[in-house]
Amino acid sequence: MIMTFLPVSHESLQQAAQILRNGGLVAFPTETVYGLGADAFNAEALAKIFEVKNRPRFDPLIIHIASLDTLEKVTDMSQLSEETKRKLFSLAEKFWPGPLSLVLPKNEKIPGIATAGLSTAAIRFPSHEAAQTLISLSGTAVAAPSANPFGSLSPTRAEHVRDKLGDKIDMILDGGPTQIGVESTVLDITGKSIKILRHGGTPKEEIEKLIGRVEENVSNAEASGGLSSANEASGGLASPGQLKSHYSPQKPLLVFSREEMIRLPYEADAAYLFFDGSARDAWLEAREQQEGQGRLDTHGRPEALVLRTFSEKGAVLEASACLFEILHELEKCRISRIFAQFAPFEGLGAAINDRLSRASK
Ligand code: TXA
Ligand code: MG
């Protein structure tokens, strides 16, 4: 297939919208990661997404909208209690547009393939301007998973999409690197208690500030508690995309606490991925003290050392923005394994740690 690769512009967005209306697939930037979009009402186009990504049919897609008016077309509001509606509107007011996907009863016009047979659909209103314009111009809602082969690293640049899916889709819109770098938070508000199904760009703490306690139902493939019967169709996973092993680079990855990381011995064919500059410096210092024992020297030139730091200052947003980017780069590096340091478990750190843990399985 001949794919068109174009920077975001008025013309390319028009062209992309036309492709979506014709049932084609377009990769486009969002504030989180690049999405692989198709018309959410076109079952055939949706089937192509699963085929191209090699994605199991039990893993439902997120449906993207660019106005609150469209919400009614993709959901069935009549199934929501007044209380849930109130929560929905305060969440939408505070976090939309933005990196939050809300699980809601689906509209019957959305084909079952989009939601893997579930009676609910995850709905997201992205804040990225190009994404909004594309959705508006297409005149429909856009189903879009991350634009990567199933289970592999998520794309935070148009080039990542081109490398892995370039020959299988109609168009890639290049909007440069994404800002947040991890996917949206998935929140189920259909039940009595509100549940986080995937940590992501909207921190749990911020959601709790607005609507009170939120339960964690971030599944690990074994998870089974509290699922509706509809969800049993998807292998008993609350959020089927949350398989234990996911977001994986093509190299073994091991994750450590700060203390463990600093104690790791030097290995010439490993990459060391520090969360912050101070941990990296502490590690380097400890290794220098061992230099007398020949550690660095016997293993080769010091410049062969592959060191990366997510954020010099240890800022979680900066770290999440480059997480997948660095992992994509290391995938291509001549190293045989990756040692990575956990982020602090707060704010976006929860999403970063979730992705690192899954990448390590
Ligand atoms: O940031 C994002 O959310 C990106 C961009 C492109 O918007 N999209 C994305 O999609 O990450 P995807 O397909 O890679 O992940 C969708 C996640 C999966 O874990 C899936 O299981 C969950 O959302 N999900 C979708 N519909 C659901 C539903 N009805 N109930 C529970 N989980 C659902
Ligand atoms: Mg994905």
mmCIF file of C-alpha atoms and ligand atoms in Angstrom:
data_model
loop_
_atom_site.group_PDB
_atom_site.id
_atom_site.type_symbol
_atom_site.label_atom_id
_atom_site.label_comp_id
_atom_site.label_asym_id
_atom_site.label_seq_id
_atom_site.Cartn_x
_atom_site.Cartn_y
_atom_site.Cartn_z
ATOM 1 C CA MET A 1 0.000 0.000 0.000
ATOM 2 C CA ILE A 2 1.284 3.486 -0.795
ATOM 3 C CA MET A 3 1.131 5.573 2.341
ATOM 4 C CA THR A 4 1.098 9.360 2.426
ATOM 5 C CA PHE A 5 3.344 10.976 5.072
ATOM 6 C CA LEU A 6 2.601 14.668 5.526
ATOM 7 C CA PRO A 7 3.121 17.366 8.134
ATOM 8 C CA VAL A 8 -0.068 18.660 9.744
ATOM 9 C CA SER A 9 -1.547 21.452 7.624
ATOM 10 C CA HIS A 10 -4.970 22.609 6.554
ATOM 11 C CA GLU A 11 -4.664 20.595 3.326
ATOM 12 C CA SER A 12 -3.305 17.405 4.884
ATOM 13 C CA LEU A 13 -6.030 17.465 7.545
ATOM 14 C CA GLN A 14 -8.686 17.792 4.804
ATOM 15 C CA GLN A 15 -7.128 14.892 2.942
ATOM 16 C CA ALA A 16 -6.952 12.778 6.111
ATOM 17 C CA ALA A 17 -10.600 13.500 6.947
ATOM 18 C CA GLN A 18 -11.576 12.359 3.456
ATOM 19 C CA ILE A 19 -9.663 9.104 3.948
ATOM 20 C CA LEU A 20 -11.527 8.503 7.226
ATOM 21 C CA ARG A 21 -14.890 9.171 5.550
ATOM 22 C CA ASN A 22 -13.938 6.644 2.835
ATOM 23 C CA GLY A 23 -13.201 3.946 5.402
ATOM 24 C CA GLY A 24 -9.404 4.289 5.398
ATOM 25 C CA LEU A 25 -6.875 4.420 8.245
ATOM 26 C CA VAL A 26 -5.016 7.565 9.301
ATOM 27 C CA ALA A 27 -2.349 7.850 12.000
ATOM 28 C CA PHE A 28 -2.532 11.215 13.740
ATOM 29 C CA PRO A 29 -0.927 12.993 16.697
ATOM 30 C CA THR A 30 -2.683 13.469 20.025
ATOM 31 C CA GLU A 31 -1.313 14.990 23.234
ATOM 32 C CA THR A 32 -0.603 11.471 24.580
ATOM 33 C CA VAL A 33 0.620 9.170 21.785
ATOM 34 C CA TYR A 34 -0.107 8.816 18.055
ATOM 35 C CA GLY A 35 -3.446 7.175 17.323
ATOM 36 C CA LEU A 36 -4.490 4.955 14.400
ATOM 37 C CA GLY A 37 -7.875 6.336 13.435
ATOM 38 C CA ALA A 38 -10.891 4.924 11.610
ATOM 39 C CA ASP A 39 -14.536 5.981 11.350
ATOM 40 C CA ALA A 40 -16.066 4.682 14.600
ATOM 41 C CA PHE A 41 -19.348 3.837 12.826
ATOM 42 C CA ASN A 42 -17.774 1.835 9.998
ATOM 43 C CA ALA A 43 -17.327 -1.824 11.015
ATOM 44 C CA GLU A 44 -15.181 -2.663 8.005
ATOM 45 C CA ALA A 45 -12.771 0.188 8.706
ATOM 46 C CA LEU A 46 -12.616 -0.900 12.359
ATOM 47 C CA ALA A 47 -11.804 -4.460 11.325
ATOM 48 C CA LYS A 48 -8.802 -3.080 9.422
ATOM 49 C CA ILE A 49 -7.455 -1.527 12.630
ATOM 50 C CA PHE A 50 -7.422 -4.922 14.336
ATOM 51 C CA GLU A 51 -5.801 -6.513 11.287
ATOM 52 C CA VAL A 52 -3.077 -3.887 10.843
ATOM 53 C CA LYS A 53 -2.173 -3.854 14.550
ATOM 54 C CA ASN A 54 -2.505 -7.606 14.893
ATOM 55 C CA ARG A 55 -4.687 -6.746 17.843
ATOM 56 C CA PRO A 56 -6.880 -9.399 19.475
ATOM 57 C CA ARG A 57 -10.572 -8.786 18.855
ATOM 58 C CA PHE A 58 -11.260 -8.848 22.604
ATOM 59 C CA ASP A 59 -9.407 -5.560 23.113
ATOM 60 C CA PRO A 60 -11.828 -2.614 22.681
ATOM 61 C CA LEU A 61 -10.911 0.688 21.010
ATOM 62 C CA ILE A 62 -11.154 4.211 22.417
ATOM 63 C CA ILE A 63 -13.618 6.453 20.567
ATOM 64 C CA HIS A 64 -12.446 10.028 20.028
ATOM 65 C CA ILE A 65 -14.769 13.013 19.803
ATOM 66 C CA ALA A 66 -14.129 16.711 19.241
ATOM 67 C CA SER A 67 -17.280 18.204 20.761
ATOM 68 C CA LEU A 68 -19.634 17.400 23.607
ATOM 69 C CA ASP A 69 -22.515 17.234 21.091
ATOM 70 C CA THR A 70 -20.990 14.079 19.635
ATOM 71 C CA LEU A 71 -21.058 12.446 23.071
ATOM 72 C CA GLU A 72 -24.751 11.642 22.605
ATOM 73 C CA LYS A 73 -24.104 9.960 19.282
ATOM 74 C CA VAL A 74 -21.554 7.533 20.688
ATOM 75 C CA THR A 75 -23.086 6.816 24.115
ATOM 76 C CA ASP A 76 -26.483 5.949 25.559
ATOM 77 C CA MET A 77 -27.029 8.532 28.281
ATOM 78 C CA SER A 78 -30.433 7.132 29.193
ATOM 79 C CA GLN A 79 -28.678 4.281 30.972
ATOM 80 C CA LEU A 80 -26.891 6.591 33.393
ATOM 81 C CA SER A 81 -28.259 7.551 36.801
ATOM 82 C CA GLU A 82 -28.544 11.253 37.642
ATOM 83 C CA GLU A 83 -25.642 10.827 40.068
ATOM 84 C CA THR A 84 -23.392 9.301 37.389
ATOM 85 C CA LYS A 85 -24.395 11.993 34.902
ATOM 86 C CA ARG A 86 -23.380 14.637 37.421
ATOM 87 C CA LYS A 87 -19.979 12.966 37.818
ATOM 88 C CA LEU A 88 -19.591 12.650 34.070
ATOM 89 C CA PHE A 89 -20.240 16.335 33.499
ATOM 90 C CA SER A 90 -17.936 17.504 36.242
ATOM 91 C CA LEU A 91 -15.170 15.208 34.939
ATOM 92 C CA ALA A 92 -15.770 16.420 31.378
ATOM 93 C CA GLU A 93 -15.753 20.025 32.474
ATOM 94 C CA LYS A 94 -12.499 19.682 34.353
ATOM 95 C CA PHE A 95 -10.505 17.218 32.228
ATOM 96 C CA TRP A 96 -11.866 17.482 28.677
ATOM 97 C CA PRO A 97 -10.377 18.081 26.285
ATOM 98 C CA GLY A 98 -7.451 16.088 27.676
ATOM 99 C CA PRO A 99 -5.880 12.704 28.450
ATOM 100 C CA LEU A 100 -8.877 11.044 30.120
ATOM 101 C CA SER A 101 -10.997 8.260 28.567
ATOM 102 C CA LEU A 102 -14.362 7.650 30.204
ATOM 103 C CA VAL A 103 -16.065 4.255 29.995
ATOM 104 C CA LEU A 104 -19.777 4.851 29.321
ATOM 105 C CA PRO A 105 -22.757 2.834 28.015
ATOM 106 C CA LYS A 106 -22.304 2.650 24.262
ATOM 107 C CA ASN A 107 -24.711 3.843 21.619
ATOM 108 C CA GLU A 108 -26.259 0.993 19.619
ATOM 109 C CA LYS A 109 -25.040 2.599 16.395
ATOM 110 C CA ILE A 110 -21.420 1.929 17.354
ATOM 111 C CA PRO A 111 -20.577 -1.476 15.836
ATOM 112 C CA GLY A 112 -19.782 -4.242 18.323
ATOM 113 C CA ILE A 113 -16.293 -4.732 16.899
ATOM 114 C CA ALA A 114 -15.286 -1.289 18.199
ATOM 115 C CA THR A 115 -15.976 -2.273 21.786
ATOM 116 C CA ALA A 116 -15.093 -5.966 21.526
ATOM 117 C CA GLY A 117 -18.704 -6.862 22.183
ATOM 118 C CA LEU A 118 -18.860 -4.876 25.425
ATOM 119 C CA SER A 119 -21.950 -2.814 26.164
ATOM 120 C CA THR A 120 -19.682 0.078 27.114
ATOM 121 C CA ALA A 121 -17.320 2.275 25.124
ATOM 122 C CA ALA A 122 -14.313 4.315 26.278
ATOM 123 C CA ILE A 123 -14.759 7.898 25.061
ATOM 124 C CA ARG A 124 -12.005 10.491 24.827
ATOM 125 C CA PHE A 125 -11.956 14.164 23.803
ATOM 126 C CA PRO A 126 -8.296 14.884 22.976
ATOM 127 C CA SER A 127 -6.802 18.335 23.515
ATOM 128 C CA HIS A 128 -4.391 18.207 20.564
ATOM 129 C CA GLU A 129 -5.461 20.770 18.018
ATOM 130 C CA ALA A 130 -4.706 18.661 14.937
ATOM 131 C CA ALA A 131 -6.590 15.712 16.427
ATOM 132 C CA GLN A 132 -9.609 17.918 17.130
ATOM 133 C CA THR A 133 -9.562 19.421 13.644
ATOM 134 C CA LEU A 134 -9.247 16.013 12.000
ATOM 135 C CA ILE A 135 -12.190 14.611 13.976
ATOM 136 C CA SER A 136 -14.336 17.683 13.274
ATOM 137 C CA LEU A 137 -13.532 17.672 9.554
ATOM 138 C CA SER A 138 -14.293 13.961 9.287
ATOM 139 C CA GLY A 139 -17.808 14.660 10.538
ATOM 140 C CA THR A 140 -17.766 11.431 12.558
ATOM 141 C CA ALA A 141 -16.306 10.017 15.762
ATOM 142 C CA VAL A 142 -12.887 8.415 15.366
ATOM 143 C CA ALA A 143 -11.961 5.082 16.931
ATOM 144 C CA ALA A 144 -8.230 5.121 17.587
ATOM 145 C CA PRO A 145 -5.934 2.800 19.475
ATOM 146 C CA SER A 146 -2.270 3.723 19.782
ATOM 147 C CA ALA A 147 -0.664 3.430 16.334
ATOM 148 C CA ASN A 148 1.705 0.537 17.108
ATOM 149 C CA PRO A 149 1.629 -3.221 16.554
ATOM 150 C CA PHE A 150 -0.170 -4.889 19.459
ATOM 151 C CA GLY A 151 1.995 -5.289 22.568
ATOM 152 C CA SER A 152 4.912 -3.174 21.327
ATOM 153 C CA LEU A 153 6.063 0.317 22.344
ATOM 154 C CA SER A 154 3.580 3.142 21.802
ATOM 155 C CA PRO A 155 4.474 5.760 19.178
ATOM 156 C CA THR A 156 5.283 9.287 20.329
ATOM 157 C CA ARG A 157 6.573 10.427 16.917
ATOM 158 C CA ALA A 158 5.240 10.041 13.382
ATOM 159 C CA GLU A 159 8.468 8.217 12.478
ATOM 160 C CA HIS A 160 7.719 5.517 15.064
ATOM 161 C CA VAL A 161 4.450 4.852 13.236
ATOM 162 C CA ARG A 162 6.152 4.855 9.846
ATOM 163 C CA ASP A 163 8.784 2.360 10.997
ATOM 164 C CA LYS A 164 6.304 -0.180 12.331
ATOM 165 C CA LEU A 165 3.066 0.296 10.345
ATOM 166 C CA GLY A 166 4.063 2.474 7.386
ATOM 167 C CA ASP A 167 3.250 -0.054 4.676
ATOM 168 C CA LYS A 168 -0.146 -0.997 6.095
ATOM 169 C CA ILE A 169 -2.044 2.282 6.460
ATOM 170 C CA ASP A 170 -3.249 5.076 4.173
ATOM 171 C CA MET A 171 -1.752 8.140 5.772
ATOM 172 C CA ILE A 172 0.413 9.446 8.613
ATOM 173 C CA LEU A 173 -0.007 13.024 9.808
ATOM 174 C CA ASP A 174 3.217 14.295 11.327
ATOM 175 C CA GLY A 175 2.672 16.688 14.208
ATOM 176 C CA GLY A 176 6.084 16.258 15.843
ATOM 177 C CA PRO A 177 6.717 14.586 19.203
ATOM 178 C CA THR A 178 3.722 14.229 21.532
ATOM 179 C CA GLN A 179 3.582 16.283 24.709
ATOM 180 C CA ILE A 180 2.534 13.839 27.399
ATOM 181 C CA GLY A 181 4.024 10.651 26.010
ATOM 182 C CA VAL A 182 1.891 8.119 27.900
ATOM 183 C CA GLU A 183 -1.665 7.148 26.995
ATOM 184 C CA SER A 184 -4.837 8.556 28.523
ATOM 185 C CA THR A 185 -6.116 7.432 31.902
ATOM 186 C CA VAL A 186 -9.057 5.021 31.473
ATOM 187 C CA LEU A 187 -11.800 5.564 34.052
ATOM 188 C CA ASP A 188 -14.958 3.466 34.389
ATOM 189 C CA ILE A 189 -17.820 5.527 35.773
ATOM 190 C CA THR A 190 -20.646 3.111 34.961
ATOM 191 C CA GLY A 191 -20.590 1.165 38.247
ATOM 192 C CA LYS A 192 -21.417 2.072 41.857
ATOM 193 C CA SER A 193 -17.796 2.830 42.531
ATOM 194 C CA ILE A 194 -15.564 4.637 40.081
ATOM 195 C CA LYS A 195 -12.589 2.661 38.862
ATOM 196 C CA ILE A 196 -9.293 3.456 37.214
ATOM 197 C CA LEU A 197 -8.658 0.779 34.587
ATOM 198 C CA ARG A 198 -5.405 2.226 33.267
ATOM 199 C CA HIS A 199 -3.076 4.829 34.749
ATOM 200 C CA GLY A 200 -2.267 7.543 32.246
ATOM 201 C CA GLY A 201 -1.989 11.232 31.469
ATOM 202 C CA THR A 202 -4.577 12.360 34.042
ATOM 203 C CA PRO A 203 -3.277 11.544 37.541
ATOM 204 C CA LYS A 204 -5.556 9.625 39.911
ATOM 205 C CA GLU A 205 -4.988 12.233 42.659
ATOM 206 C CA GLU A 206 -6.486 14.958 40.456
ATOM 207 C CA ILE A 207 -9.554 12.880 39.671
ATOM 208 C CA GLU A 208 -10.046 12.150 43.379
ATOM 209 C CA LYS A 209 -9.837 15.843 44.233
ATOM 210 C CA LEU A 210 -12.846 16.377 42.014
ATOM 211 C CA ILE A 211 -15.102 13.374 42.620
ATOM 212 C CA GLY A 212 -13.783 11.627 45.722
ATOM 213 C CA ARG A 213 -12.415 8.126 46.123
ATOM 214 C CA VAL A 214 -11.515 6.192 43.019
ATOM 215 C CA GLU A 215 -10.801 2.458 43.140
ATOM 216 C CA GLU A 216 -7.973 0.813 41.310
ATOM 217 C CA ASN A 217 -8.869 -1.926 38.934
ATOM 218 C CA VAL A 218 -5.741 -1.845 36.888
ATOM 219 C CA SER A 219 -5.699 -5.421 35.764
ATOM 220 C CA ASN A 220 -2.738 -7.705 35.515
ATOM 221 C CA ALA A 221 -4.268 -10.312 33.277
ATOM 222 C CA GLU A 222 -5.131 -12.411 36.350
ATOM 223 C CA ALA A 223 -7.558 -9.784 37.563
ATOM 224 C CA SER A 224 -11.155 -10.860 37.706
ATOM 225 C CA GLY A 225 -12.906 -9.083 40.545
ATOM 226 C CA GLY A 226 -15.940 -6.915 39.978
ATOM 227 C CA LEU A 227 -16.329 -7.390 36.247
ATOM 228 C CA SER A 228 -19.619 -7.208 34.461
ATOM 229 C CA SER A 229 -20.721 -10.236 32.472
ATOM 230 C CA ALA A 230 -20.098 -8.303 29.267
ATOM 231 C CA ASN A 231 -16.483 -8.056 30.237
ATOM 232 C CA GLU A 232 -16.168 -11.810 30.555
ATOM 233 C CA ALA A 233 -16.235 -11.929 26.761
ATOM 234 C CA SER A 234 -12.880 -10.242 26.878
ATOM 235 C CA GLY A 235 -11.137 -12.892 28.910
ATOM 236 C CA GLY A 236 -12.163 -11.405 32.246
ATOM 237 C CA LEU A 237 -10.098 -8.261 31.919
ATOM 238 C CA ALA A 238 -11.556 -4.962 33.054
ATOM 239 C CA SER A 239 -9.471 -3.168 30.495
ATOM 240 C CA PRO A 240 -8.268 -5.857 28.144
ATOM 241 C CA GLY A 241 -5.421 -3.782 26.740
ATOM 242 C CA GLN A 242 -3.882 -4.025 30.175
ATOM 243 C CA LEU A 243 -2.237 -7.358 29.616
ATOM 244 C CA LYS A 244 0.624 -7.889 31.985
ATOM 245 C CA SER A 245 3.105 -7.905 29.154
ATOM 246 C CA HIS A 246 2.556 -4.829 27.001
ATOM 247 C CA TYR A 247 4.376 -1.755 25.742
ATOM 248 C CA SER A 248 7.435 -3.975 25.353
ATOM 249 C CA PRO A 249 10.720 -3.040 23.722
ATOM 250 C CA GLN A 250 12.445 -5.816 21.758
ATOM 251 C CA LYS A 251 15.060 -6.112 24.498
ATOM 252 C CA PRO A 252 14.741 -7.485 28.031
ATOM 253 C CA LEU A 253 14.035 -4.680 30.500
ATOM 254 C CA LEU A 254 14.421 -4.804 34.281
ATOM 255 C CA VAL A 255 13.062 -2.136 36.622
ATOM 256 C CA PHE A 256 14.579 -1.119 39.965
ATOM 257 C CA SER A 257 14.025 1.244 42.859
ATOM 258 C CA ARG A 258 16.402 4.205 43.146
ATOM 259 C CA GLU A 259 18.511 2.417 45.799
ATOM 260 C CA GLU A 260 18.762 -0.799 43.815
ATOM 261 C CA MET A 261 19.608 1.089 40.652
ATOM 262 C CA ILE A 262 22.490 2.944 42.271
ATOM 263 C CA ARG A 263 23.993 -0.356 43.403
ATOM 264 C CA LEU A 264 23.856 -2.027 39.978
ATOM 265 C CA PRO A 265 27.271 -3.106 38.700
ATOM 266 C CA TYR A 266 28.476 -1.906 35.316
ATOM 267 C CA GLU A 267 27.730 -4.151 32.367
ATOM 268 C CA ALA A 268 29.173 -3.153 29.016
ATOM 269 C CA ASP A 269 26.226 -4.336 26.932
ATOM 270 C CA ALA A 270 23.463 -2.894 29.096
ATOM 271 C CA ALA A 271 21.678 0.465 28.939
ATOM 272 C CA TYR A 272 21.071 2.350 32.192
ATOM 273 C CA LEU A 273 17.917 4.405 32.276
ATOM 274 C CA PHE A 274 17.804 6.778 35.230
ATOM 275 C CA PHE A 275 14.752 8.672 36.332
ATOM 276 C CA ASP A 276 16.689 11.731 37.477
ATOM 277 C CA GLY A 277 20.126 13.288 37.255
ATOM 278 C CA SER A 278 20.963 12.802 40.926
ATOM 279 C CA ALA A 279 20.453 9.029 40.765
ATOM 280 C CA ARG A 280 22.636 8.863 37.650
ATOM 281 C CA ASP A 281 25.379 10.893 39.313
ATOM 282 C CA ALA A 282 25.245 8.721 42.432
ATOM 283 C CA TRP A 283 25.599 5.614 40.257
ATOM 284 C CA LEU A 284 28.509 7.096 38.294
ATOM 285 C CA GLU A 285 30.236 8.102 41.479
ATOM 286 C CA ALA A 286 29.884 4.651 42.972
ATOM 287 C CA ARG A 287 31.265 3.099 39.776
ATOM 288 C CA GLU A 288 34.220 5.475 39.738
ATOM 289 C CA GLN A 289 35.119 4.308 43.200
ATOM 290 C CA GLN A 290 35.235 0.805 41.773
ATOM 291 C CA GLU A 291 37.430 1.895 38.899
ATOM 292 C CA GLY A 292 40.465 0.920 40.903
ATOM 293 C CA GLN A 293 39.153 -2.634 40.561
ATOM 294 C CA GLY A 294 39.126 -2.119 36.810
ATOM 295 C CA ARG A 295 35.361 -2.185 36.362
ATOM 296 C CA LEU A 296 34.925 0.413 33.666
ATOM 297 C CA ASP A 297 38.226 -0.190 31.920
ATOM 298 C CA THR A 298 38.105 -3.946 31.430
ATOM 299 C CA HIS A 299 34.658 -3.732 29.911
ATOM 300 C CA GLY A 300 35.632 -1.307 27.143
ATOM 301 C CA ARG A 301 35.605 2.376 26.418
ATOM 302 C CA PRO A 302 33.641 4.562 28.793
ATOM 303 C CA GLU A 303 31.870 6.176 25.826
ATOM 304 C CA ALA A 304 30.321 2.798 25.079
ATOM 305 C CA LEU A 305 28.291 3.287 28.233
ATOM 306 C CA VAL A 306 24.621 3.802 27.344
ATOM 307 C CA LEU A 307 23.177 6.102 29.975
ATOM 308 C CA ARG A 308 19.873 7.931 29.668
ATOM 309 C CA THR A 309 18.082 10.185 32.128
ATOM 310 C CA PHE A 310 14.319 10.695 31.892
ATOM 311 C CA SER A 311 14.411 14.086 33.563
ATOM 312 C CA GLU A 312 17.491 15.848 34.897
ATOM 313 C CA LYS A 313 15.386 17.519 37.626
ATOM 314 C CA GLY A 314 13.245 14.447 38.225
ATOM 315 C CA ALA A 315 10.038 16.025 36.836
ATOM 316 C CA VAL A 316 7.385 13.422 36.000
ATOM 317 C CA LEU A 317 5.864 15.240 33.012
ATOM 318 C CA GLU A 318 9.250 15.636 31.376
ATOM 319 C CA ALA A 319 9.924 11.967 32.095
ATOM 320 C CA SER A 320 6.632 10.704 30.660
ATOM 321 C CA ALA A 321 7.126 12.795 27.517
ATOM 322 C CA CYS A 322 10.375 10.986 26.656
ATOM 323 C CA LEU A 323 9.667 7.521 28.108
ATOM 324 C CA PHE A 324 8.620 5.730 24.911
ATOM 325 C CA GLU A 325 10.941 7.836 22.809
ATOM 326 C CA ILE A 326 13.961 6.637 24.768
ATOM 327 C CA LEU A 327 12.734 3.032 24.714
ATOM 328 C CA HIS A 328 12.279 3.225 20.919
ATOM 329 C CA GLU A 329 15.836 4.508 20.626
ATOM 330 C CA LEU A 330 17.245 1.781 22.903
ATOM 331 C CA GLU A 331 15.419 -0.873 20.925
ATOM 332 C CA LYS A 332 17.725 0.033 18.035
ATOM 333 C CA CYS A 333 20.887 0.417 20.155
ATOM 334 C CA ARG A 334 23.495 -2.320 20.225
ATOM 335 C CA ILE A 335 22.879 -3.373 23.801
ATOM 336 C CA SER A 336 21.439 -6.613 25.089
ATOM 337 C CA ARG A 337 19.377 -5.431 28.044
ATOM 338 C CA ILE A 338 17.939 -2.359 29.713
ATOM 339 C CA PHE A 339 18.030 -1.452 33.400
ATOM 340 C CA ALA A 340 15.463 1.213 34.293
ATOM 341 C CA GLN A 341 14.647 3.140 37.456
ATOM 342 C CA PHE A 342 11.084 3.522 38.742
ATOM 343 C CA ALA A 343 9.606 7.032 38.936
ATOM 344 C CA PRO A 344 8.175 8.245 42.257
ATOM 345 C CA PHE A 345 4.661 6.790 42.627
ATOM 346 C CA GLU A 346 2.806 10.083 42.395
ATOM 347 C CA GLY A 347 1.056 12.039 39.648
ATOM 348 C CA LEU A 348 2.144 10.831 36.220
ATOM 349 C CA GLY A 349 4.703 8.620 37.965
ATOM 350 C CA ALA A 350 1.972 5.966 38.347
ATOM 351 C CA ALA A 351 1.539 5.796 34.560
ATOM 352 C CA ILE A 352 5.296 5.736 33.942
ATOM 353 C CA ASN A 353 5.763 2.904 36.449
ATOM 354 C CA ASP A 354 2.832 0.990 34.993
ATOM 355 C CA ARG A 355 4.409 1.123 31.512
ATOM 356 C CA LEU A 356 7.871 0.196 32.829
ATOM 357 C CA SER A 357 6.493 -2.769 34.786
ATOM 358 C CA ARG A 358 4.601 -4.066 31.783
ATOM 359 C CA ALA A 359 7.596 -3.520 29.507
ATOM 360 C CA SER A 360 9.596 -5.685 31.903
ATOM 361 C CA LYS A 361 7.304 -8.733 31.811
HETATM 362 O O1 TXA B 1 -4.111 8.160 24.906
HETATM 363 C C1 TXA B 1 -4.780 7.261 24.434
HETATM 364 O O2 TXA B 1 -5.744 6.750 25.033
HETATM 365 C C2 TXA B 1 -4.400 6.756 23.019
HETATM 366 C C3 TXA B 1 -4.625 7.886 22.032
HETATM 367 C C4 TXA B 1 -4.451 7.439 20.598
HETATM 368 O O3 TXA B 1 -5.859 8.499 22.246
HETATM 369 N N1 TXA B 1 -5.153 5.590 22.690
HETATM 370 C C5 TXA B 1 -4.935 4.373 23.282
HETATM 371 O O4 TXA B 1 -5.698 3.349 22.813
HETATM 372 O O5 TXA B 1 -4.110 4.218 24.133
HETATM 373 P P1 TXA B 1 -5.369 1.808 23.067
HETATM 374 O O6 TXA B 1 -6.298 1.066 22.186
HETATM 375 O O7 TXA B 1 -3.938 1.556 22.850
HETATM 376 O O8 TXA B 1 -5.770 1.552 24.535
HETATM 377 C C6 TXA B 1 -7.143 1.524 24.862
HETATM 378 C C7 TXA B 1 -7.361 1.017 26.253
HETATM 379 C C8 TXA B 1 -7.176 -0.464 26.311
HETATM 380 O O9 TXA B 1 -6.504 -0.805 27.500
HETATM 381 C C9 TXA B 1 -8.606 -0.967 26.319
HETATM 382 O O10 TXA B 1 -8.725 -2.212 26.892
HETATM 383 C C10 TXA B 1 -9.311 0.121 27.105
HETATM 384 O O11 TXA B 1 -8.684 1.299 26.665
HETATM 385 N N2 TXA B 1 -10.751 0.181 26.805
HETATM 386 C C11 TXA B 1 -11.325 0.582 25.666
HETATM 387 N N3 TXA B 1 -12.672 0.447 25.731
HETATM 388 C C12 TXA B 1 -12.948 -0.053 26.945
HETATM 389 C C13 TXA B 1 -14.160 -0.429 27.618
HETATM 390 N N4 TXA B 1 -15.345 -0.332 27.039
HETATM 391 N N5 TXA B 1 -14.064 -0.906 28.864
HETATM 392 C C14 TXA B 1 -12.850 -1.019 29.461
HETATM 393 N N6 TXA B 1 -11.670 -0.693 28.878
HETATM 394 C C15 TXA B 1 -11.717 -0.222 27.640
HETATM 395 MG MG MG B 2 -2.035 0.780 23.006
#
